[in-house]
Amino acid sequence: MCSDLAVRVRGLNKCYHVYDKPHHRLLQMLTGKGRRFFREFWALKDIDLDIRKGETVGIIGCNGSGKSTLLQMICGTLTPTSGELQVNGRVAALLELGAGFNPEFSGRENVYLAASLYGLSPAQIDERFHAIAEFADIGEFLEQPVKTYSSGMYVRLAFAVVAHVDADILVVDEALSVGDAFFTQKCMRFIRTFCQTKSLIFVSHDSSSIISLCDRVLWLDRGEQRQTGPAKEVCEQYLNALFGALSEQPVDAQPQRKHIARLGQPELVWKDQRTDLVNASAFRNDLQVLRFAPDEAAFGGEQARVSSVVLTDSQGANLAWVVGGEQVTLSVVVDVACDLARPIVGFFVKDRLGQTLFGDNTYFSYQHQPLSAPAGSQLTARFEFYMPWLAKGDYVVQVAVAEGSQHEHRQLHWLHEALVIRSHHDPVATGIIGIPLSAISLSVA
Ligand SMILES: Nc1ncnc2c1ncn2[C@@H]1O[C@H](COP(=O)(O)OP(=O)(O)OP(=O)(O)O)[C@@H](O)[C@H]1O
């Protein structure tokens, strides 16, 4: 195998034997090859794939298309029926199917067990144990049997182990979606650093996360290799095929959008014309705003420190819930500990995979008249905007204060997870975010 390759797959097939009745399995064992009591089911057919070292490859496909089967074979937990599979390096996997923990053992015992299965010696595990425990951050549960864990705790511990075993190839599937937003962001920061030098195989139904993370994508369709190529191109083809199939289905569940009247002056009342209709329906995009956590994943803070981050309405009242499409104000208060000549305050809203959805800062508004802040003062930045519609899931608001210009600045305090926004319902819009549209019309001539 070429030394540049991390994984080489040629003509790979996997056939499962499916028994219609449980006792047929027993009969098969007793009769041997004389008679067949099973049907063959080919979960993977003739798959070719090369993954280079340092490459990030996504696998996409509908339910049952063979993604997990392929991953399990790459991880060595499932044997191919035929074909070639070569893996060059240590594979660590975070799979929804589980981390292979023993439910009766404590978290600590499972760390030792799992890490030793990855080839670490007891001395190496001793050395790394503190870092693993810190990464998992599950407190006293580390001493409890894993069977008492929530799925989030389980995934925290599993990820903490795979992050510390010096893997050359990391395999990750939808397991990450179980973790909370803080933890998922931590994992994504690890994954993005890992990808810079090592190989990642990432499996998801979510094409936007695949595009954001992966160089290339393999699209599996009912066990067959439908397409392999640049992530964006393959995902677009996949979505076209998916929506093509969906559009042939009955549309009873679609929201009513036959005719919506145009608002008189959209430039004065910038509000999506469907707001009232949508907000009265099951499509209302309820967004919960969760805690400000200044000590959670941050750096800096000595010369200037963000002391408050809140979302408020136009009257200044703090909001614990927002509805997508509503006008909100993000207020950031910074305690200044030393003189700052050109402070900048900014924010980013990121999804669970760390993709920046939107963000902004105060730089351009004060470019020609920088507002200096003396030691002991307090800076307050306010960003007024219409909250986009957010698909169901968790999002984080990162906040930072810096000094300098847009391009050259020194970060003074950066909070990775200042706020979490939890979207409880999928909105009507499609895409990573939906923007409120001031007008939509449909006319017939
Ligand atoms: N042990 C098994 N015996 C028989 N059939 C199996 C077995 N494991 C998986 N299959 C079948 O193989 C096909 C591929 O399954 P696989 O789990 O790899 O799909 P997937 O793309 O990962 O699906 P999902 O997105 O739902 O996780 C499915 O039709 C599944 O029912």
CSV table of C-alpha atoms and ligand atoms in Angstrom, one decimal:
chain,number,residue,atom,x,y,z
A,1,MET,CA,0.0,0.0,0.0
A,2,CYS,CA,1.3,3.5,-0.9
A,3,SER,CA,2.7,5.2,2.2
A,4,ASP,CA,0.6,8.3,1.4
A,5,LEU,CA,-2.6,6.4,2.0
A,6,ALA,CA,-4.4,6.0,5.3
A,7,VAL,CA,-7.1,3.7,4.0
A,8,ARG,CA,-7.3,1.8,0.7
A,9,VAL,CA,-10.5,0.0,-0.2
A,10,ARG,CA,-10.9,-2.0,-3.4
A,11,GLY,CA,-14.0,-4.0,-4.6
A,12,LEU,CA,-15.3,-4.3,-1.0
A,13,ASN,CA,-18.4,-6.3,-0.4
A,14,LYS,CA,-20.4,-7.2,2.6
A,15,CYS,CA,-23.1,-9.8,2.5
A,16,TYR,CA,-25.4,-10.4,5.5
A,17,HIS,CA,-27.3,-13.7,5.9
A,18,VAL,CA,-30.9,-12.9,6.8
A,19,TYR,CA,-32.9,-15.6,8.5
A,20,ASP,CA,-36.7,-15.2,8.2
A,21,LYS,CA,-37.3,-17.3,11.3
A,22,PRO,CA,-35.0,-17.5,14.4
A,23,HIS,CA,-34.9,-21.3,14.3
A,24,HIS,CA,-33.6,-21.2,10.7
A,25,ARG,CA,-30.2,-20.0,12.1
A,26,LEU,CA,-30.0,-23.2,14.3
A,27,LEU,CA,-31.1,-25.4,11.4
A,28,GLN,CA,-28.4,-23.8,9.2
A,29,MET,CA,-25.8,-24.6,11.9
A,30,LEU,CA,-27.0,-28.2,12.1
A,31,THR,CA,-27.2,-28.8,8.3
A,32,GLY,CA,-24.1,-27.0,7.3
A,33,LYS,CA,-23.7,-26.1,3.7
A,34,GLY,CA,-26.1,-28.8,2.5
A,35,ARG,CA,-29.1,-26.6,2.5
A,36,ARG,CA,-29.7,-22.8,2.7
A,37,PHE,CA,-32.1,-21.4,5.3
A,38,PHE,CA,-31.1,-17.8,4.8
A,39,ARG,CA,-31.4,-15.0,2.2
A,40,GLU,CA,-28.4,-13.0,1.1
A,41,PHE,CA,-28.5,-9.3,1.7
A,42,TRP,CA,-25.7,-7.3,0.1
A,43,ALA,CA,-25.2,-4.3,2.4
A,44,LEU,CA,-22.1,-3.1,0.4
A,45,LYS,CA,-21.3,-3.8,-3.2
A,46,ASP,CA,-18.0,-3.2,-4.9
A,47,ILE,CA,-16.8,-0.2,-3.0
A,48,ASP,CA,-13.5,1.6,-4.0
A,49,LEU,CA,-12.1,4.3,-1.8
A,50,ASP,CA,-8.7,5.9,-1.1
A,51,ILE,CA,-8.2,8.1,1.9
A,52,ARG,CA,-4.9,9.9,1.9
A,53,LYS,CA,-3.1,10.8,5.1
A,54,GLY,CA,-4.3,14.2,6.3
A,55,GLU,CA,-7.5,14.0,4.2
A,56,THR,CA,-11.0,14.4,5.5
A,57,VAL,CA,-13.5,12.2,3.8
A,58,GLY,CA,-17.3,12.3,4.4
A,59,ILE,CA,-19.7,9.4,3.9
A,60,ILE,CA,-23.2,10.4,3.1
A,61,GLY,CA,-26.3,8.4,2.3
A,62,CYS,CA,-29.9,7.6,3.4
A,63,ASN,CA,-30.7,5.2,6.2
A,64,GLY,CA,-29.6,1.7,5.5
A,65,SER,CA,-27.3,2.7,2.6
A,66,GLY,CA,-24.3,0.9,4.2
A,67,LYS,CA,-22.4,3.8,6.0
A,68,SER,CA,-22.1,2.0,9.4
A,69,THR,CA,-21.2,-1.2,7.7
A,70,LEU,CA,-18.3,0.4,5.9
A,71,LEU,CA,-17.2,2.3,9.0
A,72,GLN,CA,-17.2,-0.9,11.1
A,73,MET,CA,-15.1,-2.6,8.5
A,74,ILE,CA,-12.6,0.2,8.5
A,75,CYS,CA,-12.5,0.1,12.3
A,76,GLY,CA,-11.9,-3.7,12.2
A,77,THR,CA,-15.0,-4.7,14.0
A,78,LEU,CA,-16.7,-6.3,11.0
A,79,THR,CA,-15.1,-8.6,8.4
A,80,PRO,CA,-15.7,-7.9,4.7
A,81,THR,CA,-17.2,-10.8,2.7
A,82,SER,CA,-14.8,-10.1,-0.2
A,83,GLY,CA,-12.6,-7.3,-1.5
A,84,GLU,CA,-9.5,-5.6,-0.2
A,85,LEU,CA,-9.3,-3.3,2.8
A,86,GLN,CA,-6.0,-1.9,4.1
A,87,VAL,CA,-5.7,0.6,6.9
A,88,ASN,CA,-2.4,2.3,7.6
A,89,GLY,CA,-2.3,3.7,11.2
A,90,ARG,CA,-4.2,3.6,14.5
A,91,VAL,CA,-8.0,4.1,14.0
A,92,ALA,CA,-10.1,5.6,16.8
A,93,ALA,CA,-13.8,5.7,16.4
A,94,LEU,CA,-16.6,7.6,18.0
A,95,LEU,CA,-19.7,5.7,16.7
A,96,GLU,CA,-23.3,6.0,17.7
A,97,LEU,CA,-23.2,2.2,18.1
A,98,GLY,CA,-21.2,2.8,21.3
A,99,ALA,CA,-17.7,3.0,22.4
A,100,GLY,CA,-17.4,-0.6,23.4
A,101,PHE,CA,-17.5,0.3,27.1
A,102,ASN,CA,-18.4,-2.4,29.6
A,103,PRO,CA,-21.6,-1.2,31.3
A,104,GLU,CA,-20.7,-2.8,34.6
A,105,PHE,CA,-17.3,-1.1,34.9
A,106,SER,CA,-16.8,2.4,36.2
A,107,GLY,CA,-15.9,5.3,33.8
A,108,ARG,CA,-12.3,5.1,35.2
A,109,GLU,CA,-12.0,1.3,34.5
A,110,ASN,CA,-13.5,1.8,31.0
A,111,VAL,CA,-10.9,4.5,30.2
A,112,TYR,CA,-8.2,2.0,31.0
A,113,LEU,CA,-10.0,-0.8,29.1
A,114,ALA,CA,-10.7,1.3,26.0
A,115,ALA,CA,-7.3,3.0,25.9
A,116,SER,CA,-5.5,-0.3,26.2
A,117,LEU,CA,-7.6,-1.7,23.3
A,118,TYR,CA,-6.2,1.3,21.3
A,119,GLY,CA,-2.7,0.1,22.1
A,120,LEU,CA,-1.7,2.4,25.0
A,121,SER,CA,0.3,0.9,27.8
A,122,PRO,CA,-0.9,1.2,31.5
A,123,ALA,CA,1.9,3.7,32.1
A,124,GLN,CA,0.8,5.8,29.1
A,125,ILE,CA,-2.8,5.7,30.3
A,126,ASP,CA,-1.7,6.7,33.8
A,127,GLU,CA,0.1,9.7,32.3
A,128,ARG,CA,-3.0,10.8,30.2
A,129,PHE,CA,-5.7,9.9,32.7
A,130,HIS,CA,-6.0,13.4,34.1
A,131,ALA,CA,-6.3,15.0,30.7
A,132,ILE,CA,-8.9,12.4,29.7
A,133,ALA,CA,-11.0,13.1,32.8
A,134,GLU,CA,-10.7,16.8,32.3
A,135,PHE,CA,-11.8,16.6,28.7
A,136,ALA,CA,-14.8,14.4,29.6
A,137,ASP,CA,-15.7,16.7,32.5
A,138,ILE,CA,-18.3,14.3,34.1
A,139,GLY,CA,-17.1,14.9,37.7
A,140,GLU,CA,-17.8,12.1,40.1
A,141,PHE,CA,-19.6,10.0,37.5
A,142,LEU,CA,-16.2,8.9,36.5
A,143,GLU,CA,-16.2,6.5,39.5
A,144,GLN,CA,-19.8,5.2,38.7
A,145,PRO,CA,-20.7,2.3,36.5
A,146,VAL,CA,-21.1,3.4,32.9
A,147,LYS,CA,-24.6,1.8,32.8
A,148,THR,CA,-25.8,4.7,35.0
A,149,TYR,CA,-24.6,7.3,32.5
A,150,SER,CA,-26.8,9.5,30.3
A,151,SER,CA,-26.1,9.2,26.6
A,152,GLY,CA,-24.4,12.6,26.8
A,153,MET,CA,-22.0,11.5,29.6
A,154,TYR,CA,-21.3,8.3,27.7
A,155,VAL,CA,-20.3,10.2,24.6
A,156,ARG,CA,-18.2,12.7,26.6
A,157,LEU,CA,-16.2,9.9,28.1
A,158,ALA,CA,-15.9,8.0,24.7
A,159,PHE,CA,-14.7,11.2,22.9
A,160,ALA,CA,-12.3,12.0,25.7
A,161,VAL,CA,-10.6,8.6,25.2
A,162,VAL,CA,-10.4,8.8,21.4
A,163,ALA,CA,-9.0,12.3,21.7
A,164,HIS,CA,-6.0,11.0,23.7
A,165,VAL,CA,-5.0,7.8,22.0
A,166,ASP,CA,-2.7,9.3,19.3
A,167,ALA,CA,-5.0,8.2,16.5
A,168,ASP,CA,-3.9,8.5,12.9
A,169,ILE,CA,-7.4,8.0,11.6
A,170,LEU,CA,-10.5,9.3,13.4
A,171,VAL,CA,-13.9,8.0,12.5
A,172,VAL,CA,-16.9,10.0,13.8
A,173,ASP,CA,-20.6,9.6,13.1
A,174,GLU,CA,-23.8,11.1,14.4
A,175,ALA,CA,-22.7,10.1,17.9
A,176,LEU,CA,-21.6,13.7,18.5
A,177,SER,CA,-25.1,15.0,18.2
A,178,VAL,CA,-25.9,13.5,21.6
A,179,GLY,CA,-23.6,15.8,23.5
A,180,ASP,CA,-24.6,19.3,24.6
A,181,ALA,CA,-23.6,22.4,22.7
A,182,PHE,CA,-20.6,23.1,25.0
A,183,PHE,CA,-19.2,19.7,24.7
A,184,THR,CA,-19.9,19.4,20.9
A,185,GLN,CA,-18.0,22.7,20.4
A,186,LYS,CA,-15.1,21.3,22.4
A,187,CYS,CA,-15.1,18.2,20.2
A,188,MET,CA,-15.3,20.2,17.0
A,189,ARG,CA,-12.3,22.3,18.1
A,190,PHE,CA,-10.4,19.1,18.6
A,191,ILE,CA,-11.6,17.6,15.3
A,192,ARG,CA,-10.6,20.7,13.3
A,193,THR,CA,-7.1,20.6,14.8
A,194,PHE,CA,-6.9,16.9,14.3
A,195,CYS,CA,-7.8,17.3,10.6
A,196,GLN,CA,-4.9,19.6,9.9
A,197,THR,CA,-2.5,16.7,10.1
A,198,LYS,CA,-4.4,13.4,10.3
A,199,SER,CA,-7.2,11.6,8.5
A,200,LEU,CA,-10.9,12.0,9.4
A,201,ILE,CA,-13.8,9.9,8.2
A,202,PHE,CA,-17.0,11.7,9.1
A,203,VAL,CA,-20.4,10.2,8.6
A,204,SER,CA,-23.6,12.3,8.7
A,205,HIS,CA,-27.0,12.7,7.1
A,206,ASP,CA,-26.4,16.4,7.4
A,207,SER,CA,-24.8,17.6,4.2
A,208,SER,CA,-23.9,21.1,5.5
A,209,SER,CA,-21.7,19.6,8.2
A,210,ILE,CA,-20.1,17.3,5.7
A,211,ILE,CA,-19.3,20.2,3.3
A,212,SER,CA,-17.9,22.3,6.1
A,213,LEU,CA,-15.6,19.6,7.3
A,214,CYS,CA,-14.7,17.3,4.4
A,215,ASP,CA,-12.5,17.5,1.4
A,216,ARG,CA,-14.1,14.6,-0.4
A,217,VAL,CA,-17.3,12.7,0.0
A,218,LEU,CA,-18.4,9.1,-0.8
A,219,TRP,CA,-22.1,8.9,-1.4
A,220,LEU,CA,-23.6,5.4,-0.7
A,221,ASP,CA,-26.9,4.4,-2.1
A,222,ARG,CA,-28.4,1.1,-1.1
A,223,GLY,CA,-25.0,-0.4,-0.7
A,224,GLU,CA,-23.6,1.0,-3.9
A,225,GLN,CA,-21.1,3.7,-4.5
A,226,ARG,CA,-23.2,6.3,-6.2
A,227,GLN,CA,-20.5,9.0,-6.5
A,228,THR,CA,-17.1,10.1,-5.0
A,229,GLY,CA,-15.7,13.5,-5.4
A,230,PRO,CA,-15.4,17.1,-4.0
A,231,ALA,CA,-17.7,17.5,-0.9
A,232,LYS,CA,-19.8,20.3,-2.2
A,233,GLU,CA,-20.4,18.7,-5.6
A,234,VAL,CA,-21.4,15.3,-4.2
A,235,CYS,CA,-23.6,16.7,-1.5
A,236,GLU,CA,-25.4,18.8,-4.0
A,237,GLN,CA,-26.1,15.8,-6.2
A,238,TYR,CA,-27.2,13.8,-3.1
A,239,LEU,CA,-29.6,16.6,-2.1
A,240,ASN,CA,-31.0,16.8,-5.6
A,241,ALA,CA,-31.7,13.1,-5.6
A,242,LEU,CA,-33.2,13.3,-2.1
A,243,PHE,CA,-35.5,16.2,-2.8
A,244,GLY,CA,-36.3,14.8,-6.2
A,245,ALA,CA,-37.6,11.7,-4.4
A,246,LEU,CA,-39.4,13.8,-1.8
A,247,SER,CA,-41.1,16.0,-4.2
A,248,GLU,CA,-42.9,12.9,-5.6
A,249,GLN,CA,-44.4,12.3,-2.2
A,250,PRO,CA,-47.8,13.7,-1.0
A,251,VAL,CA,-47.4,17.3,0.3
A,252,ASP,CA,-50.1,17.3,3.1
A,253,ALA,CA,-47.5,18.2,5.7
A,254,GLN,CA,-46.3,21.3,3.9
A,255,PRO,CA,-47.1,24.7,5.3
A,256,GLN,CA,-49.8,26.7,3.5
A,257,ARG,CA,-48.0,29.2,1.3
A,258,LYS,CA,-50.5,29.6,-1.6
A,259,HIS,CA,-50.8,33.3,-1.4
A,260,ILE,CA,-49.3,35.8,1.0
A,261,ALA,CA,-50.1,39.4,0.7
A,262,ARG,CA,-47.2,41.9,0.3
A,263,LEU,CA,-46.5,44.3,3.1
A,264,GLY,CA,-46.9,47.9,2.1
A,265,GLN,CA,-43.5,49.3,3.0
A,266,PRO,CA,-41.0,46.6,3.7
A,267,GLU,CA,-38.2,49.1,4.1
A,268,LEU,CA,-40.0,50.6,7.1
A,269,VAL,CA,-41.4,47.5,8.6
A,270,TRP,CA,-38.8,44.9,8.1
A,271,LYS,CA,-40.7,41.9,9.2
A,272,ASP,CA,-41.2,38.6,7.4
A,273,GLN,CA,-44.7,38.8,6.1
A,274,ARG,CA,-45.4,35.3,7.2
A,275,THR,CA,-44.5,36.0,10.8
A,276,ASP,CA,-48.0,35.9,12.3
A,277,LEU,CA,-49.0,32.9,10.3
A,278,VAL,CA,-45.8,31.0,11.1
A,279,ASN,CA,-45.9,32.0,14.8
A,280,ALA,CA,-49.4,30.7,15.2
A,281,SER,CA,-48.4,27.4,13.7
A,282,ALA,CA,-46.2,24.4,14.7
A,283,PHE,CA,-43.4,25.9,12.6
A,284,ARG,CA,-42.8,28.7,15.1
A,285,ASN,CA,-39.1,28.8,15.7
A,286,ASP,CA,-38.8,28.8,19.5
A,287,LEU,CA,-35.3,29.6,20.6
A,288,GLN,CA,-34.2,29.2,24.2
A,289,VAL,CA,-31.4,31.3,25.4
A,290,LEU,CA,-29.2,29.5,27.9
A,291,ARG,CA,-26.8,30.8,30.6
A,292,PHE,CA,-23.9,33.2,30.3
A,293,ALA,CA,-20.9,31.1,31.3
A,294,PRO,CA,-17.9,33.4,31.6
A,295,ASP,CA,-15.5,30.8,33.0
A,296,GLU,CA,-16.4,28.1,30.4
A,297,ALA,CA,-13.8,27.7,27.7
A,298,ALA,CA,-12.2,31.2,27.5
A,299,PHE,CA,-8.8,32.8,27.1
A,300,GLY,CA,-7.4,36.1,28.1
A,301,GLY,CA,-9.4,38.3,30.5
A,302,GLU,CA,-6.6,40.1,32.3
A,303,GLN,CA,-6.7,43.5,30.5
A,304,ALA,CA,-10.4,43.4,29.6
A,305,ARG,CA,-13.0,41.0,30.7
A,306,VAL,CA,-16.4,40.3,29.3
A,307,SER,CA,-18.7,40.4,32.4
A,308,SER,CA,-22.1,40.1,30.9
A,309,VAL,CA,-23.7,38.8,27.6
A,310,VAL,CA,-27.5,39.0,27.2
A,311,LEU,CA,-30.1,39.0,24.6
A,312,THR,CA,-32.7,41.7,25.1
A,313,ASP,CA,-35.9,43.0,23.4
A,314,SER,CA,-36.2,46.5,22.2
A,315,GLN,CA,-37.2,47.7,25.7
A,316,GLY,CA,-34.0,46.2,27.2
A,317,ALA,CA,-35.7,43.3,29.0
A,318,ASN,CA,-33.5,40.2,29.1
A,319,LEU,CA,-34.9,37.3,27.0
A,320,ALA,CA,-34.8,33.7,28.0
A,321,TRP,CA,-36.8,32.8,24.8
A,322,VAL,CA,-36.7,34.3,21.4
A,323,VAL,CA,-38.7,33.5,18.3
A,324,GLY,CA,-36.8,33.2,15.1
A,325,GLY,CA,-37.4,36.3,12.9
A,326,GLU,CA,-37.8,38.6,16.0
A,327,GLN,CA,-35.7,41.7,16.4
A,328,VAL,CA,-33.3,41.3,19.3
A,329,THR,CA,-30.3,43.1,20.8
A,330,LEU,CA,-27.1,41.3,21.9
A,331,SER,CA,-25.5,43.3,24.7
A,332,VAL,CA,-22.0,42.7,25.7
A,333,VAL,CA,-20.5,44.4,28.8
A,334,VAL,CA,-16.7,44.5,29.2
A,335,ASP,CA,-14.8,45.5,32.3
A,336,VAL,CA,-11.7,47.3,31.3
A,337,ALA,CA,-8.6,46.8,33.5
A,338,CYS,CA,-6.0,48.8,31.5
A,339,ASP,CA,-6.2,51.7,29.0
A,340,LEU,CA,-7.5,50.6,25.6
A,341,ALA,CA,-6.9,52.9,22.6
A,342,ARG,CA,-9.0,51.1,20.0
A,343,PRO,CA,-11.2,48.4,21.6
A,344,ILE,CA,-13.3,46.2,19.4
A,345,VAL,CA,-16.2,44.0,20.6
A,346,GLY,CA,-17.5,41.2,18.4
A,347,PHE,CA,-19.6,38.1,18.3
A,348,PHE,CA,-20.1,34.9,16.3
A,349,VAL,CA,-23.0,32.6,16.2
A,350,LYS,CA,-21.9,29.0,15.5
A,351,ASP,CA,-23.7,25.8,15.0
A,352,ARG,CA,-22.9,22.6,16.8
A,353,LEU,CA,-20.1,21.7,14.4
A,354,GLY,CA,-18.4,25.1,14.9
A,355,GLN,CA,-19.5,26.5,11.6
A,356,THR,CA,-19.9,30.3,11.8
A,357,LEU,CA,-23.4,31.2,10.8
A,358,PHE,CA,-23.1,34.9,11.2
A,359,GLY,CA,-21.3,37.5,13.4
A,360,ASP,CA,-20.2,41.0,13.5
A,361,ASN,CA,-18.1,43.6,15.5
A,362,THR,CA,-17.9,47.2,16.4
A,363,TYR,CA,-14.8,48.0,14.3
A,364,PHE,CA,-16.3,49.7,11.2
A,365,SER,CA,-18.8,51.8,13.1
A,366,TYR,CA,-16.0,53.5,15.0
A,367,GLN,CA,-13.2,53.2,12.4
A,368,HIS,CA,-12.7,56.9,12.0
A,369,GLN,CA,-13.5,57.9,15.6
A,370,PRO,CA,-12.1,55.2,17.8
A,371,LEU,CA,-13.6,55.1,21.2
A,372,SER,CA,-10.9,54.7,23.8
A,373,ALA,CA,-11.6,53.1,27.1
A,374,PRO,CA,-9.6,54.0,30.2
A,375,ALA,CA,-8.7,51.5,32.9
A,376,GLY,CA,-11.5,51.0,35.3
A,377,SER,CA,-14.2,51.9,32.7
A,378,GLN,CA,-16.9,49.7,31.4
A,379,LEU,CA,-17.6,49.2,27.7
A,380,THR,CA,-21.1,48.2,26.4
A,381,ALA,CA,-21.6,46.9,22.9
A,382,ARG,CA,-25.1,46.5,21.5
A,383,PHE,CA,-25.8,44.6,18.3
A,384,GLU,CA,-29.4,44.9,17.0
A,385,PHE,CA,-30.5,42.4,14.5
A,386,TYR,CA,-33.3,40.1,13.3
A,387,MET,CA,-32.7,36.7,14.7
A,388,PRO,CA,-32.6,34.3,11.8
A,389,TRP,CA,-34.6,31.1,11.8
A,390,LEU,CA,-32.5,28.3,13.2
A,391,ALA,CA,-32.9,24.7,12.5
A,392,LYS,CA,-33.6,22.4,15.5
A,393,GLY,CA,-30.4,22.0,17.5
A,394,ASP,CA,-27.9,23.9,19.7
A,395,TYR,CA,-25.9,27.0,18.8
A,396,VAL,CA,-23.3,29.0,20.6
A,397,VAL,CA,-22.7,32.7,20.7
A,398,GLN,CA,-19.0,33.4,21.0
A,399,VAL,CA,-18.0,36.8,22.2
A,400,ALA,CA,-14.6,38.6,22.2
A,401,VAL,CA,-13.0,41.9,23.0
A,402,ALA,CA,-9.9,42.9,21.2
A,403,GLU,CA,-7.7,46.0,20.6
A,404,GLY,CA,-6.5,47.2,17.2
A,405,SER,CA,-8.1,47.1,13.8
A,406,GLN,CA,-10.2,44.7,11.8
A,407,HIS,CA,-7.1,43.0,10.4
A,408,GLU,CA,-4.5,43.6,13.1
A,409,HIS,CA,-5.6,43.2,16.6
A,410,ARG,CA,-4.8,41.6,19.9
A,411,GLN,CA,-7.5,39.4,21.5
A,412,LEU,CA,-8.0,40.4,25.1
A,413,HIS,CA,-10.7,38.1,26.2
A,414,TRP,CA,-12.5,35.4,24.1
A,415,LEU,CA,-15.4,33.4,25.3
A,416,HIS,CA,-16.0,30.3,23.3
A,417,GLU,CA,-19.5,29.7,24.7
A,418,ALA,CA,-20.9,32.9,26.0
A,419,LEU,CA,-24.5,31.9,25.4
A,420,VAL,CA,-26.2,28.8,24.0
A,421,ILE,CA,-29.3,29.1,21.8
A,422,ARG,CA,-31.4,26.0,21.7
A,423,SER,CA,-33.8,25.8,18.8
A,424,HIS,CA,-36.7,23.6,19.7
A,425,HIS,CA,-38.6,23.4,16.4
A,426,ASP,CA,-37.5,23.3,12.8
A,427,PRO,CA,-38.6,26.5,11.1
A,428,VAL,CA,-40.1,26.8,7.7
A,429,ALA,CA,-36.9,28.0,6.0
A,430,THR,CA,-34.3,25.7,4.5
A,431,GLY,CA,-30.6,26.0,4.7
A,432,ILE,CA,-28.2,26.4,7.6
A,433,ILE,CA,-30.1,29.5,8.7
A,434,GLY,CA,-33.3,31.1,7.4
A,435,ILE,CA,-33.5,34.8,7.1
A,436,PRO,CA,-36.8,36.6,7.5
A,437,LEU,CA,-37.9,37.7,4.0
A,438,SER,CA,-39.6,41.0,3.8
A,439,ALA,CA,-41.6,40.0,0.7
A,440,ILE,CA,-42.5,36.9,-1.2
A,441,SER,CA,-44.9,37.0,-4.1
A,442,LEU,CA,-46.3,34.7,-6.7
A,443,SER,CA,-48.3,36.0,-9.6
A,444,VAL,CA,-50.2,34.5,-12.5
A,445,ALA,CA,-50.4,36.5,-15.7
B,1,LIG,N1,-26.3,-7.8,11.1
B,1,LIG,C1,-27.1,-7.5,10.0
B,1,LIG,N2,-27.8,-8.5,9.5
B,1,LIG,C2,-28.6,-8.2,8.4
B,1,LIG,N3,-28.7,-7.0,7.8
B,1,LIG,C3,-28.0,-6.0,8.3
B,1,LIG,C4,-27.1,-6.2,9.5
B,1,LIG,N4,-26.5,-5.0,9.8
B,1,LIG,C5,-27.0,-4.1,8.9
B,1,LIG,N5,-27.8,-4.7,8.0
B,1,LIG,C6,-28.5,-4.1,6.9
B,1,LIG,O1,-27.5,-3.5,6.0
B,1,LIG,C7,-28.0,-2.3,5.5
B,1,LIG,C8,-26.9,-1.2,5.7
B,1,LIG,O2,-26.9,-0.9,7.1
B,1,LIG,P1,-26.0,0.2,7.8
B,1,LIG,O3,-26.3,0.2,9.2
B,1,LIG,O4,-24.7,0.0,7.3
B,1,LIG,O5,-26.7,1.5,7.1
B,1,LIG,P2,-26.4,3.0,7.4
B,1,LIG,O6,-26.2,3.7,6.1
B,1,LIG,O7,-25.4,3.2,8.4
B,1,LIG,O8,-27.9,3.4,8.0
B,1,LIG,P3,-28.2,4.6,9.1
B,1,LIG,O9,-28.1,5.9,8.4
B,1,LIG,O10,-29.7,4.3,9.4
B,1,LIG,O11,-27.4,4.4,10.3
B,1,LIG,C9,-29.3,-2.0,6.1
B,1,LIG,O12,-30.3,-2.4,5.2
B,1,LIG,C10,-29.4,-2.9,7.3
B,1,LIG,O13,-30.7,-3.3,7.6
